[in-house]
Coordinates of C-alpha atoms in Angstrom, one line a residue:
X14 CA -115.8 -248.2 -47.8
X15 CA -116.3 -248.5 -51.5
X16 CA -120.0 -249.5 -51.0
X17 CA -120.6 -246.5 -48.7
X18 CA -119.0 -244.0 -51.1
X19 CA -121.0 -245.5 -53.9
X20 CA -124.3 -245.1 -52.0
X21 CA -123.2 -241.6 -51.0
X22 CA -122.8 -240.5 -54.6
X23 CA -125.9 -242.3 -55.6
X24 CA -127.9 -240.3 -53.1
X25 CA -126.6 -236.9 -54.1
X26 CA -128.6 -236.8 -57.4
X27 CA -131.7 -237.6 -55.5
X28 CA -131.2 -234.5 -53.3
X29 CA -130.5 -232.2 -56.2
X30 CA -133.3 -233.6 -58.3
X31 CA -135.7 -233.0 -55.4
X32 CA -134.7 -229.3 -55.2
X33 CA -134.6 -229.0 -59.0
X34 CA -138.2 -230.3 -59.0
X35 CA -139.2 -227.6 -56.4
X36 CA -137.7 -224.9 -58.5
X37 CA -139.5 -226.0 -61.6
X38 CA -142.8 -226.1 -59.8
X39 CA -142.5 -222.6 -58.4
X40 CA -141.1 -220.9 -61.6
X41 CA -143.9 -218.5 -62.8
X42 CA -142.9 -219.0 -66.5
X43 CA -143.7 -222.8 -66.4
X44 CA -144.8 -224.1 -69.8
X45 CA -147.9 -225.6 -68.1
X46 CA -148.9 -222.3 -66.5
X47 CA -148.4 -220.2 -69.7
X48 CA -151.2 -222.0 -71.5
X49 CA -153.8 -221.4 -68.9
X50 CA -156.2 -218.5 -68.2
X51 CA -155.3 -215.7 -65.8
X52 CA -157.5 -217.0 -63.0
X53 CA -156.0 -220.5 -63.3
X54 CA -152.6 -219.0 -63.4
X55 CA -153.2 -217.3 -60.1
X56 CA -154.6 -220.4 -58.5
X57 CA -151.6 -222.5 -59.6
X58 CA -149.2 -219.9 -58.3
X59 CA -150.9 -219.8 -54.9
X60 CA -150.8 -223.6 -54.7
X61 CA -147.1 -223.5 -55.5
X62 CA -146.5 -220.7 -53.0
X63 CA -145.0 -223.0 -50.4
X64 CA -144.0 -221.6 -47.0
X65 CA -140.4 -221.9 -45.8
X66 CA -141.6 -224.3 -43.1
X67 CA -142.9 -226.8 -45.7
X68 CA -139.6 -226.5 -47.6
X69 CA -137.6 -227.2 -44.4
X70 CA -139.9 -230.2 -43.7
X71 CA -139.1 -231.5 -47.1
X72 CA -135.4 -231.1 -46.4
X73 CA -135.7 -233.1 -43.2
X74 CA -137.6 -235.9 -44.9
X75 CA -134.9 -236.1 -47.5
X76 CA -132.2 -236.2 -44.8
X77 CA -134.1 -238.9 -42.9
X78 CA -134.5 -240.9 -46.1
X79 CA -130.8 -240.6 -46.7
X80 CA -129.9 -241.9 -43.2
X81 CA -132.2 -244.9 -43.7
X82 CA -130.4 -245.6 -46.9
X83 CA -127.0 -245.3 -45.3
X84 CA -126.2 -242.0 -47.1
X85 CA -124.0 -239.3 -45.7
X86 CA -123.8 -235.7 -46.7
X87 CA -120.8 -233.5 -46.3
X88 CA -120.8 -230.0 -44.8
X89 CA -120.1 -228.6 -48.2
X90 CA -123.1 -230.3 -49.6
X91 CA -125.2 -229.0 -46.7
X92 CA -124.0 -225.5 -47.4
X93 CA -124.8 -225.9 -51.0
X94 CA -128.3 -227.1 -50.1
X95 CA -128.8 -224.1 -47.8
X96 CA -127.8 -221.8 -50.6
X97 CA -130.5 -223.4 -52.7
X98 CA -133.0 -222.9 -49.9
X99 CA -132.2 -219.2 -49.7
X100 CA -132.7 -218.9 -53.5
X101 CA -136.0 -220.7 -53.1
X102 CA -137.1 -218.3 -50.4
X103 CA -136.1 -215.3 -52.6
X104 CA -138.1 -216.7 -55.5
X105 CA -141.0 -217.3 -53.1
X106 CA -141.1 -213.6 -52.2
X107 CA -140.9 -212.6 -55.9
X108 CA -143.7 -215.1 -56.6
X109 CA -145.9 -213.6 -53.9
X110 CA -145.4 -210.1 -55.5
X111 CA -146.2 -211.5 -58.9
X112 CA -149.4 -213.1 -57.6
X113 CA -150.5 -209.7 -56.2
X114 CA -149.9 -208.0 -59.5
X115 CA -151.9 -210.6 -61.4
X116 CA -154.7 -210.3 -59.0
X117 CA -154.9 -206.6 -59.6
X118 CA -155.0 -207.2 -63.3
X119 CA -157.7 -209.8 -62.8
X120 CA -159.9 -207.2 -61.2
X121 CA -159.6 -205.1 -64.3
X122 CA -160.5 -207.8 -66.7
X123 CA -164.3 -207.6 -66.6
X124 CA -164.2 -203.9 -67.5
X125 CA -161.7 -204.5 -70.3
X126 CA -163.7 -207.4 -71.7
X127 CA -166.9 -205.3 -71.7
X128 CA -165.2 -202.4 -73.5
X129 CA -163.6 -204.8 -76.0
X130 CA -166.9 -206.5 -76.7
X131 CA -168.6 -203.1 -77.3
X132 CA -166.0 -201.9 -79.7
X133 CA -165.4 -205.2 -81.5
X134 CA -166.6 -205.3 -85.1
X135 CA -169.5 -207.6 -85.8
X136 CA -168.3 -211.0 -87.1
X137 CA -168.4 -211.3 -90.9
X138 CA -171.4 -212.7 -92.4
X139 CA -170.1 -215.8 -94.1
X140 CA -173.2 -216.0 -96.4
X141 CA -172.4 -212.6 -98.0
X142 CA -169.5 -211.9 -100.3
X143 CA -166.7 -209.6 -99.2
X144 CA -167.0 -208.1 -102.7
X145 CA -170.4 -206.5 -102.1
X146 CA -168.7 -203.1 -101.6
X147 CA -168.4 -200.9 -104.7
X148 CA -165.8 -202.1 -107.1
X149 CA -163.1 -199.6 -108.2
X150 CA -162.0 -200.1 -111.8
X151 CA -158.5 -198.6 -111.4
X152 CA -157.6 -200.8 -108.4
X153 CA -159.8 -203.8 -108.7
X154 CA -160.4 -204.5 -112.4
X155 CA -157.6 -202.9 -114.5
X156 CA -154.8 -204.9 -112.8
X157 CA -156.7 -208.1 -113.6
X158 CA -157.1 -207.2 -117.3
X159 CA -153.5 -205.9 -117.5
X160 CA -151.9 -209.0 -115.9
X161 CA -154.1 -211.7 -117.4
X162 CA -155.6 -210.3 -120.7
X163 CA -153.6 -207.5 -122.2
X164 CA -151.0 -209.9 -123.7
X165 CA -153.5 -211.0 -126.3
X166 CA -156.0 -208.2 -126.1
X167 CA -154.0 -205.1 -125.3
X168 CA -152.0 -202.4 -127.1
X169 CA -149.6 -204.6 -129.0
X170 CA -151.1 -204.8 -132.4
X171 CA -148.9 -207.7 -133.5
X172 CA -149.9 -209.9 -130.5
X173 CA -153.6 -209.0 -130.5
X174 CA -156.1 -211.8 -131.0
X175 CA -159.5 -211.7 -132.5
X176 CA -159.2 -207.9 -133.0
X177 CA -160.3 -207.4 -129.4
X178 CA -158.8 -204.6 -127.2
X179 CA -159.6 -204.6 -123.5
X180 CA -157.4 -201.5 -122.8
X181 CA -159.7 -199.1 -124.5
X182 CA -163.3 -198.2 -123.8
X183 CA -164.3 -198.8 -127.4
X184 CA -163.0 -202.4 -127.3
X185 CA -164.7 -203.2 -124.0
X186 CA -168.1 -201.9 -124.8
X187 CA -168.2 -202.0 -128.6
X188 CA -169.7 -204.9 -130.6
X189 CA -167.6 -208.0 -131.2
X190 CA -166.8 -209.4 -134.6
X191 CA -168.4 -212.7 -133.5
X192 CA -171.5 -210.8 -132.3
X193 CA -172.5 -209.6 -128.9
X194 CA -170.5 -207.4 -126.6
X195 CA -167.5 -208.1 -124.3
X196 CA -169.2 -206.1 -121.5
X197 CA -172.9 -205.2 -121.2
X198 CA -173.1 -202.8 -118.2
X199 CA -175.3 -204.3 -115.5
X200 CA -175.7 -207.7 -117.2
X201 CA -172.9 -210.2 -116.5
X202 CA -174.9 -213.0 -118.1
X203 CA -174.9 -211.1 -121.4
X204 CA -171.2 -210.1 -121.2
X205 CA -168.8 -212.3 -123.2
X206 CA -165.9 -211.3 -121.0
X207 CA -167.5 -212.8 -117.9
X208 CA -168.6 -215.9 -119.8
X209 CA -165.1 -216.5 -121.1
X210 CA -163.4 -216.2 -117.7
X211 CA -166.0 -218.1 -115.7
X212 CA -166.9 -221.0 -118.1
X213 CA -165.7 -224.5 -117.5
X214 CA -165.6 -225.3 -121.2
X215 CA -161.9 -225.5 -122.1
X216 CA -162.6 -224.5 -125.7
X217 CA -164.1 -221.1 -124.6
X218 CA -162.3 -220.4 -121.4
X219 CA -160.0 -217.4 -121.2
X220 CA -157.1 -217.1 -120.6
X221 CA -156.5 -220.3 -122.5
X222 CA -154.8 -223.2 -120.7
X223 CA -151.6 -222.9 -122.9
X224 CA -151.1 -219.3 -121.9
X225 CA -149.9 -220.2 -118.4
X226 CA -152.4 -217.7 -116.9
X227 CA -155.6 -218.2 -115.0
X228 CA -158.0 -216.1 -112.9
X229 CA -158.6 -216.9 -109.3
X230 CA -162.2 -217.3 -108.1
X231 CA -162.0 -214.0 -106.4
X232 CA -160.8 -212.2 -109.6
X233 CA -163.7 -213.8 -111.5
X234 CA -166.1 -212.6 -108.8
X235 CA -164.7 -209.1 -109.0
X236 CA -165.3 -208.9 -112.7
X237 CA -168.9 -210.1 -112.2
X238 CA -169.5 -207.5 -109.5
X239 CA -167.9 -204.8 -111.6
X240 CA -170.3 -205.5 -114.5
X241 CA -173.3 -205.9 -112.2
X242 CA -172.6 -202.6 -110.6
X243 CA -172.6 -200.8 -114.0
X244 CA -169.1 -201.5 -115.4
X245 CA -167.8 -198.0 -114.6
X246 CA -164.9 -197.2 -116.8
X247 CA -162.2 -194.7 -115.6
X248 CA -160.2 -192.8 -118.2
X249 CA -156.6 -191.8 -117.4
X250 CA -156.7 -189.1 -114.9
X251 CA -155.0 -186.5 -117.1
X252 CA -157.8 -186.9 -119.7
X253 CA -160.6 -186.2 -117.2
X254 CA -161.6 -182.5 -117.3
X255 CA -161.4 -180.9 -113.8
X256 CA -164.8 -180.2 -112.3
X257 CA -165.4 -177.9 -109.3
X258 CA -166.9 -180.1 -106.6
X259 CA -169.9 -179.1 -104.6
X260 CA -169.2 -178.0 -101.0
X261 CA -169.8 -180.9 -98.6
X262 CA -172.4 -180.7 -95.9
X263 CA -171.0 -180.4 -92.4
X264 CA -172.6 -180.4 -88.9
X265 CA -170.5 -177.6 -87.4
X266 CA -171.1 -175.0 -90.1
X267 CA -170.1 -172.1 -87.8
X268 CA -166.5 -173.3 -87.8
X269 CA -166.3 -172.9 -91.6
X270 CA -164.9 -169.6 -92.8
X271 CA -164.1 -170.4 -96.4
X272 CA -164.5 -173.2 -99.0
X273 CA -161.3 -175.0 -98.0
X274 CA -162.5 -175.2 -94.4
X275 CA -165.7 -177.0 -95.5
X276 CA -163.6 -179.8 -97.1
X277 CA -161.2 -180.1 -94.2
X278 CA -164.1 -180.3 -91.7
X279 CA -166.0 -182.8 -93.7
X280 CA -163.0 -185.1 -93.7
X281 CA -162.5 -184.6 -89.9
X282 CA -166.1 -185.4 -89.2
X283 CA -165.9 -188.5 -91.4
X284 CA -162.9 -189.7 -89.3
X285 CA -164.7 -188.9 -86.1
X286 CA -162.2 -186.1 -85.3
X287 CA -162.7 -182.5 -84.1
X288 CA -160.7 -179.5 -85.4
X289 CA -157.7 -178.5 -83.4
X290 CA -158.0 -175.3 -81.5
X291 CA -157.0 -172.2 -83.3
X292 CA -153.3 -171.4 -83.4
X293 CA -152.0 -168.3 -81.8
X294 CA -151.1 -165.3 -84.0
X295 CA -147.4 -165.8 -83.8
X296 CA -147.7 -169.4 -85.0
X297 CA -150.0 -168.4 -87.8
X298 CA -147.5 -165.8 -89.0
X299 CA -144.7 -168.4 -89.1
X300 CA -146.9 -171.0 -90.9
X301 CA -147.9 -168.5 -93.7
X302 CA -144.4 -167.2 -94.2
X303 CA -142.9 -170.7 -94.5
X304 CA -145.7 -171.9 -96.8
X305 CA -145.6 -169.0 -99.2
X306 CA -141.9 -168.0 -99.2
X307 CA -140.1 -171.0 -97.7
X308 CA -138.5 -168.7 -95.2
X309 CA -139.3 -167.9 -91.5
X310 CA -140.7 -164.4 -90.9
X311 CA -138.3 -161.7 -90.0
X312 CA -138.5 -159.9 -86.7
X313 CA -139.9 -156.8 -88.3
X314 CA -142.6 -158.9 -90.1
X315 CA -143.6 -160.6 -86.8
X316 CA -143.8 -157.2 -85.0
X317 CA -145.9 -155.7 -87.8
X318 CA -148.5 -158.4 -87.8
X319 CA -148.6 -158.9 -84.1
X320 CA -149.5 -155.2 -83.6
X321 CA -152.1 -155.2 -86.4
X322 CA -155.5 -155.0 -84.7
X323 CA -157.6 -154.8 -87.9
X324 CA -160.1 -157.6 -88.4
X325 CA -158.5 -158.5 -91.8
X326 CA -154.9 -158.6 -90.6
X327 CA -154.6 -162.2 -91.7
X328 CA -155.7 -161.5 -95.3
X329 CA -153.4 -158.5 -95.5
X330 CA -150.5 -160.7 -94.3
X331 CA -151.2 -163.3 -96.9
X332 CA -151.3 -160.7 -99.7
X333 CA -148.0 -159.3 -98.4
X334 CA -146.3 -162.6 -98.7
X335 CA -147.8 -163.4 -102.1
X336 CA -146.3 -160.1 -103.2
X337 CA -142.9 -161.0 -101.9
X338 CA -140.1 -161.8 -104.4
X339 CA -139.5 -164.9 -102.3
X340 CA -142.9 -166.3 -103.3
X341 CA -141.8 -166.8 -106.9
X342 CA -138.6 -168.5 -105.6
X343 CA -140.7 -170.8 -103.5
X344 CA -143.1 -171.7 -106.3
X345 CA -140.3 -172.1 -108.9
X346 CA -138.5 -174.8 -107.0
X347 CA -141.0 -177.5 -108.0
X348 CA -141.3 -176.3 -111.6
X349 CA -137.5 -176.2 -112.1
X350 CA -137.3 -179.8 -110.8
X351 CA -139.9 -180.8 -113.4
X352 CA -138.0 -178.9 -116.1
X353 CA -134.8 -180.8 -115.0
X354 CA -133.0 -177.4 -114.4
X355 CA -129.3 -177.6 -113.2
X356 CA -126.2 -175.5 -113.2
X357 CA -124.0 -178.2 -114.7
X358 CA -124.0 -180.4 -117.8
X359 CA -124.9 -183.6 -116.1
X360 CA -122.5 -185.9 -118.0
X361 CA -118.8 -186.7 -118.0
X362 CA -117.0 -184.0 -116.0
X363 CA -120.3 -182.3 -115.2
X364 CA -119.0 -178.9 -116.4
X365 CA -120.6 -175.7 -115.2
X366 CA -123.5 -174.5 -117.4
X367 CA -124.6 -170.8 -117.4
X368 CA -128.3 -171.1 -117.3
X369 CA -129.5 -169.0 -114.4
X370 CA -131.3 -166.6 -116.7
X371 CA -133.9 -169.3 -117.4
X372 CA -134.2 -169.9 -113.6
X373 CA -134.9 -166.2 -113.0
X374 CA -137.4 -166.2 -115.9
X375 CA -139.4 -168.9 -114.2
X376 CA -139.3 -167.0 -110.8
X377 CA -140.4 -163.8 -112.5
X378 CA -143.3 -165.6 -114.3
X379 CA -144.7 -166.6 -110.9
X380 CA -144.1 -163.3 -109.3
X381 CA -145.7 -161.4 -112.2
X382 CA -148.6 -164.0 -112.5
X383 CA -147.9 -164.7 -116.1
X384 CA -150.9 -166.5 -117.7
X385 CA -150.2 -170.2 -117.9
X386 CA -151.1 -170.5 -121.6
X387 CA -148.6 -167.8 -122.4
X388 CA -146.1 -169.4 -120.0
X389 CA -146.5 -172.7 -122.0
X390 CA -146.1 -171.2 -125.4
X391 CA -142.9 -169.3 -124.4
X392 CA -141.5 -172.4 -122.7
X393 CA -142.0 -174.7 -125.6
X394 CA -141.6 -172.3 -128.6
X395 CA -140.7 -168.8 -127.4
X396 CA -137.9 -168.6 -130.0
X397 CA -140.4 -169.5 -132.8
X398 CA -142.7 -166.6 -132.2
X399 CA -142.7 -163.7 -134.7
X400 CA -140.1 -161.2 -133.6
X401 CA -139.6 -162.8 -130.2
X402 CA -138.7 -160.6 -127.3
X403 CA -135.6 -161.2 -125.2
X404 CA -137.9 -162.5 -122.4
X405 CA -139.6 -165.0 -124.8
X406 CA -136.2 -166.2 -126.0
X407 CA -135.1 -166.9 -122.5
X408 CA -138.3 -168.7 -121.7
X409 CA -137.6 -171.2 -124.5
X410 CA -134.6 -172.3 -122.4
X411 CA -136.9 -175.1 -121.2
X412 CA -135.8 -177.0 -124.2
X413 CA -132.1 -176.6 -123.3
X414 CA -132.3 -178.0 -119.8
X415 CA -131.4 -181.5 -121.0
X416 CA -128.0 -183.0 -119.9
X417 CA -125.2 -182.7 -122.5
X418 CA -121.8 -184.2 -123.0
X419 CA -118.4 -183.6 -124.6
X420 CA -117.0 -187.1 -123.8
X421 CA -114.6 -188.5 -126.3
X422 CA -115.9 -191.5 -128.3
X423 CA -119.5 -190.4 -128.1
X424 CA -121.5 -191.1 -131.2
X425 CA -123.0 -187.8 -132.3
X426 CA -126.2 -189.2 -133.9
X427 CA -126.9 -191.3 -130.9
X428 CA -126.8 -188.4 -128.4
X429 CA -128.8 -186.2 -130.8
X430 CA -131.6 -188.8 -130.5
X431 CA -131.1 -189.0 -126.7
X432 CA -131.5 -185.2 -126.4
X433 CA -134.7 -185.3 -128.5
X434 CA -136.1 -188.1 -126.4
X435 CA -135.3 -186.2 -123.2
X436 CA -137.2 -183.1 -124.4
X437 CA -140.2 -185.2 -125.6
X438 CA -140.5 -187.2 -122.4
X439 CA -140.2 -184.1 -120.2
X440 CA -142.8 -182.2 -122.2
X441 CA -145.2 -185.2 -122.1
X442 CA -144.9 -185.5 -118.3
X443 CA -145.0 -181.8 -117.5
X444 CA -147.8 -180.6 -119.8
X445 CA -149.9 -183.7 -120.5
X446 CA -149.4 -185.7 -117.3
X447 CA -148.4 -188.7 -119.3
X448 CA -145.4 -190.9 -118.8
X449 CA -144.0 -191.9 -122.2
X450 CA -140.7 -193.6 -121.5
X451 CA -142.0 -197.1 -122.4
X452 CA -143.3 -195.8 -125.7
X453 CA -139.7 -195.1 -126.8
X454 CA -139.4 -198.9 -127.6
X455 CA -143.0 -200.2 -127.9
X456 CA -146.6 -199.7 -127.2
X457 CA -147.2 -200.2 -123.5
X458 CA -150.3 -201.2 -121.6
X459 CA -149.9 -198.4 -119.1
X460 CA -148.7 -195.6 -121.5
X461 CA -151.5 -193.8 -123.3
X462 CA -149.1 -192.7 -126.0
X463 CA -148.3 -195.3 -128.6
X464 CA -144.8 -195.7 -130.0
X465 CA -145.8 -194.0 -133.2
X466 CA -147.4 -191.1 -131.4
X467 CA -144.3 -190.6 -129.3
X468 CA -142.0 -190.2 -132.4
X469 CA -144.6 -188.0 -134.1
X470 CA -144.3 -185.7 -131.1
X471 CA -140.6 -186.0 -130.9
X472 CA -140.3 -184.7 -134.5
X473 CA -141.1 -181.2 -133.1
X474 CA -138.4 -181.4 -130.5
X475 CA -135.9 -182.7 -133.0
X476 CA -136.1 -179.3 -134.8
X477 CA -133.3 -177.5 -133.0
X478 CA -129.9 -176.0 -133.7
X479 CA -128.4 -177.2 -130.3
X480 CA -125.0 -178.8 -130.6
X481 CA -124.6 -182.3 -129.4
X482 CA -121.1 -181.7 -128.0
X483 CA -121.2 -178.9 -125.4
X484 CA -117.4 -178.2 -125.6
X485 CA -117.1 -178.2 -121.8
X486 CA -117.9 -174.5 -121.8
X487 CA -120.5 -172.5 -119.9
X488 CA -122.2 -171.0 -123.0
X489 CA -122.7 -173.7 -125.6
X490 CA -124.1 -172.2 -128.8
X491 CA -126.7 -171.1 -129.8
X492 CA -126.8 -168.5 -127.0
X493 CA -128.7 -165.3 -126.3
X494 CA -126.8 -162.3 -125.2
X495 CA -128.6 -160.9 -122.1
X496 CA -127.6 -157.4 -120.8
X497 CA -127.5 -156.7 -117.0
X498 CA -130.9 -156.2 -115.5
X499 CA -130.3 -152.5 -114.9
X500 CA -129.7 -152.0 -118.6
X501 CA -132.6 -154.2 -119.7
X502 CA -134.9 -151.2 -120.4
X503 CA -132.3 -149.5 -122.6
X504 CA -131.7 -152.9 -124.3
X505 CA -135.4 -153.3 -125.1
X506 CA -135.6 -149.8 -126.5
X507 CA -132.6 -150.2 -128.8
X508 CA -134.4 -152.1 -131.6
X509 CA -136.9 -149.3 -132.1
X510 CA -134.1 -146.7 -132.0
X511 CA -132.1 -148.7 -134.5
X512 CA -135.2 -149.1 -136.8
X513 CA -135.8 -145.3 -136.7
X514 CA -132.1 -144.6 -137.5
X515 CA -132.2 -147.0 -140.4
X516 CA -135.4 -145.4 -141.7
X517 CA -133.7 -142.0 -141.5
X518 CA -130.6 -143.2 -143.3
X519 CA -132.8 -144.9 -145.9
X520 CA -134.7 -141.6 -146.4
X521 CA -131.5 -139.6 -147.0
X522 CA -130.3 -142.3 -149.3
X523 CA -133.5 -142.2 -151.3
X524 CA -133.3 -138.4 -151.6
X525 CA -129.7 -138.5 -152.7
X526 CA -130.5 -141.0 -155.4
X527 CA -133.3 -138.8 -156.6
X528 CA -131.1 -135.8 -156.9
X529 CA -128.4 -137.8 -158.7
X530 CA -131.0 -139.1 -161.2
X531 CA -132.2 -135.6 -161.9
X532 CA -128.7 -134.4 -162.4
X533 CA -128.0 -137.1 -164.9
X534 CA -131.1 -136.3 -166.9
X535 CA -130.1 -132.5 -167.3
X536 CA -127.2 -130.7 -169.2
X537 CA -124.4 -132.4 -167.3
X538 CA -121.6 -130.6 -169.3
X539 CA -123.1 -127.1 -168.7
X540 CA -123.6 -128.0 -165.1
X541 CA -119.9 -129.0 -164.8
X542 CA -118.7 -125.9 -166.6
X543 CA -120.8 -123.7 -164.4
X544 CA -119.4 -125.5 -161.4
X545 CA -115.7 -125.0 -162.5
X546 CA -114.3 -121.5 -161.9

């Protein structure tokens, strides 16, 4: 009995191992199948697509083998095996469907392969360098010089070696103290810069070994190619005078209606794209209104432009929106962000600040098309003009947009310097296109302004009567009294009227003094006696 039970339990693993093996074979995600091609995958799946009859034959063989070995299987075990068979049959049906899907995909492969081959880029020519394309100084060369060379040959005068500067055009192309030139355009073999970075002589090689820096072979090749291609040097973008570009040539010239269209179409053709079809009138009205005023068109505006049948309806619509007061509001948003405008102090309790007159001045400047040079003068120094108008005084509020504080414990001198720094940095960014924050502490390789130049400029913005402590009030002195807009005309006329009144008073005063002087010069006693009854 014991022997029979032992044989019985020894046989069960054989049965389950057999069916487990079958399941592994017919599983479509087998590790062996995944590594083969699509055709081989289909062949393998078809080979494994055993019919139910073959599975039943396998079951019978297993049962006969069990009987020969004296094994017995209980009804529960038979039921379990039958369940496994049903699962296998279900998997077989799924497998047949999968094979059909793969066959359909296989039929599409030749067309896909042909299309892929026709669109595939040509394999790179290993014999040619990937650097044969034009080298851009700003993105390809300046980062190398900045990261590997500027420490010893950059803006820091105290760290500069051999008097060589590689951050300025004069240093790169000017004569060296030792003779020769750092860079000779078009001639890498005559350029000391290329010699120093490419030589194997440790005595000449740059950067030196003890610096901890080195150039990669690709970086060295980039420098060589840059010099060979003419060593084009790019100035900071804000120092490059704007030049009106020539109109690009396009193939579909009939589509172009104005100069902007030419540039748009040229880019589309470069990318292999075609212009979108023309938008309907309602959509155009909405676009123009949002672009120029920041607001959707009103119903009345839509009705007006939809009914306009004139050929220049679009141009008239644009002019109308340009003349809208909302146009100035739309344009002023970006400028006020640059000017750091806010309706609160910005520090501590962030108290309310009454500054909306400057905001409206900027809006009116756009709506009235104030010349930019005049706008600049009034923004930076409107209060310093001879006999400034009220409008010019308000414009100089640009210098009062800095954040202020009234926090206890604040060192007055420290915050006076911070306010000056804020005005200087803002003016530098807004009017010169230059960041100058790093120059506050030192000369920086990416800041065109030196530290000395920064503080020379800040001396102008340090000349102000603004208080350091704002007092947590809306109107921190000095302030300008501004009358209501409806009374602005009368306000502007008052100085002339006051001057005329003062002149009249002065004339009367002068006449009285002259009469009095004459009286003193005559017979005063007789005059008095005659005057007394």
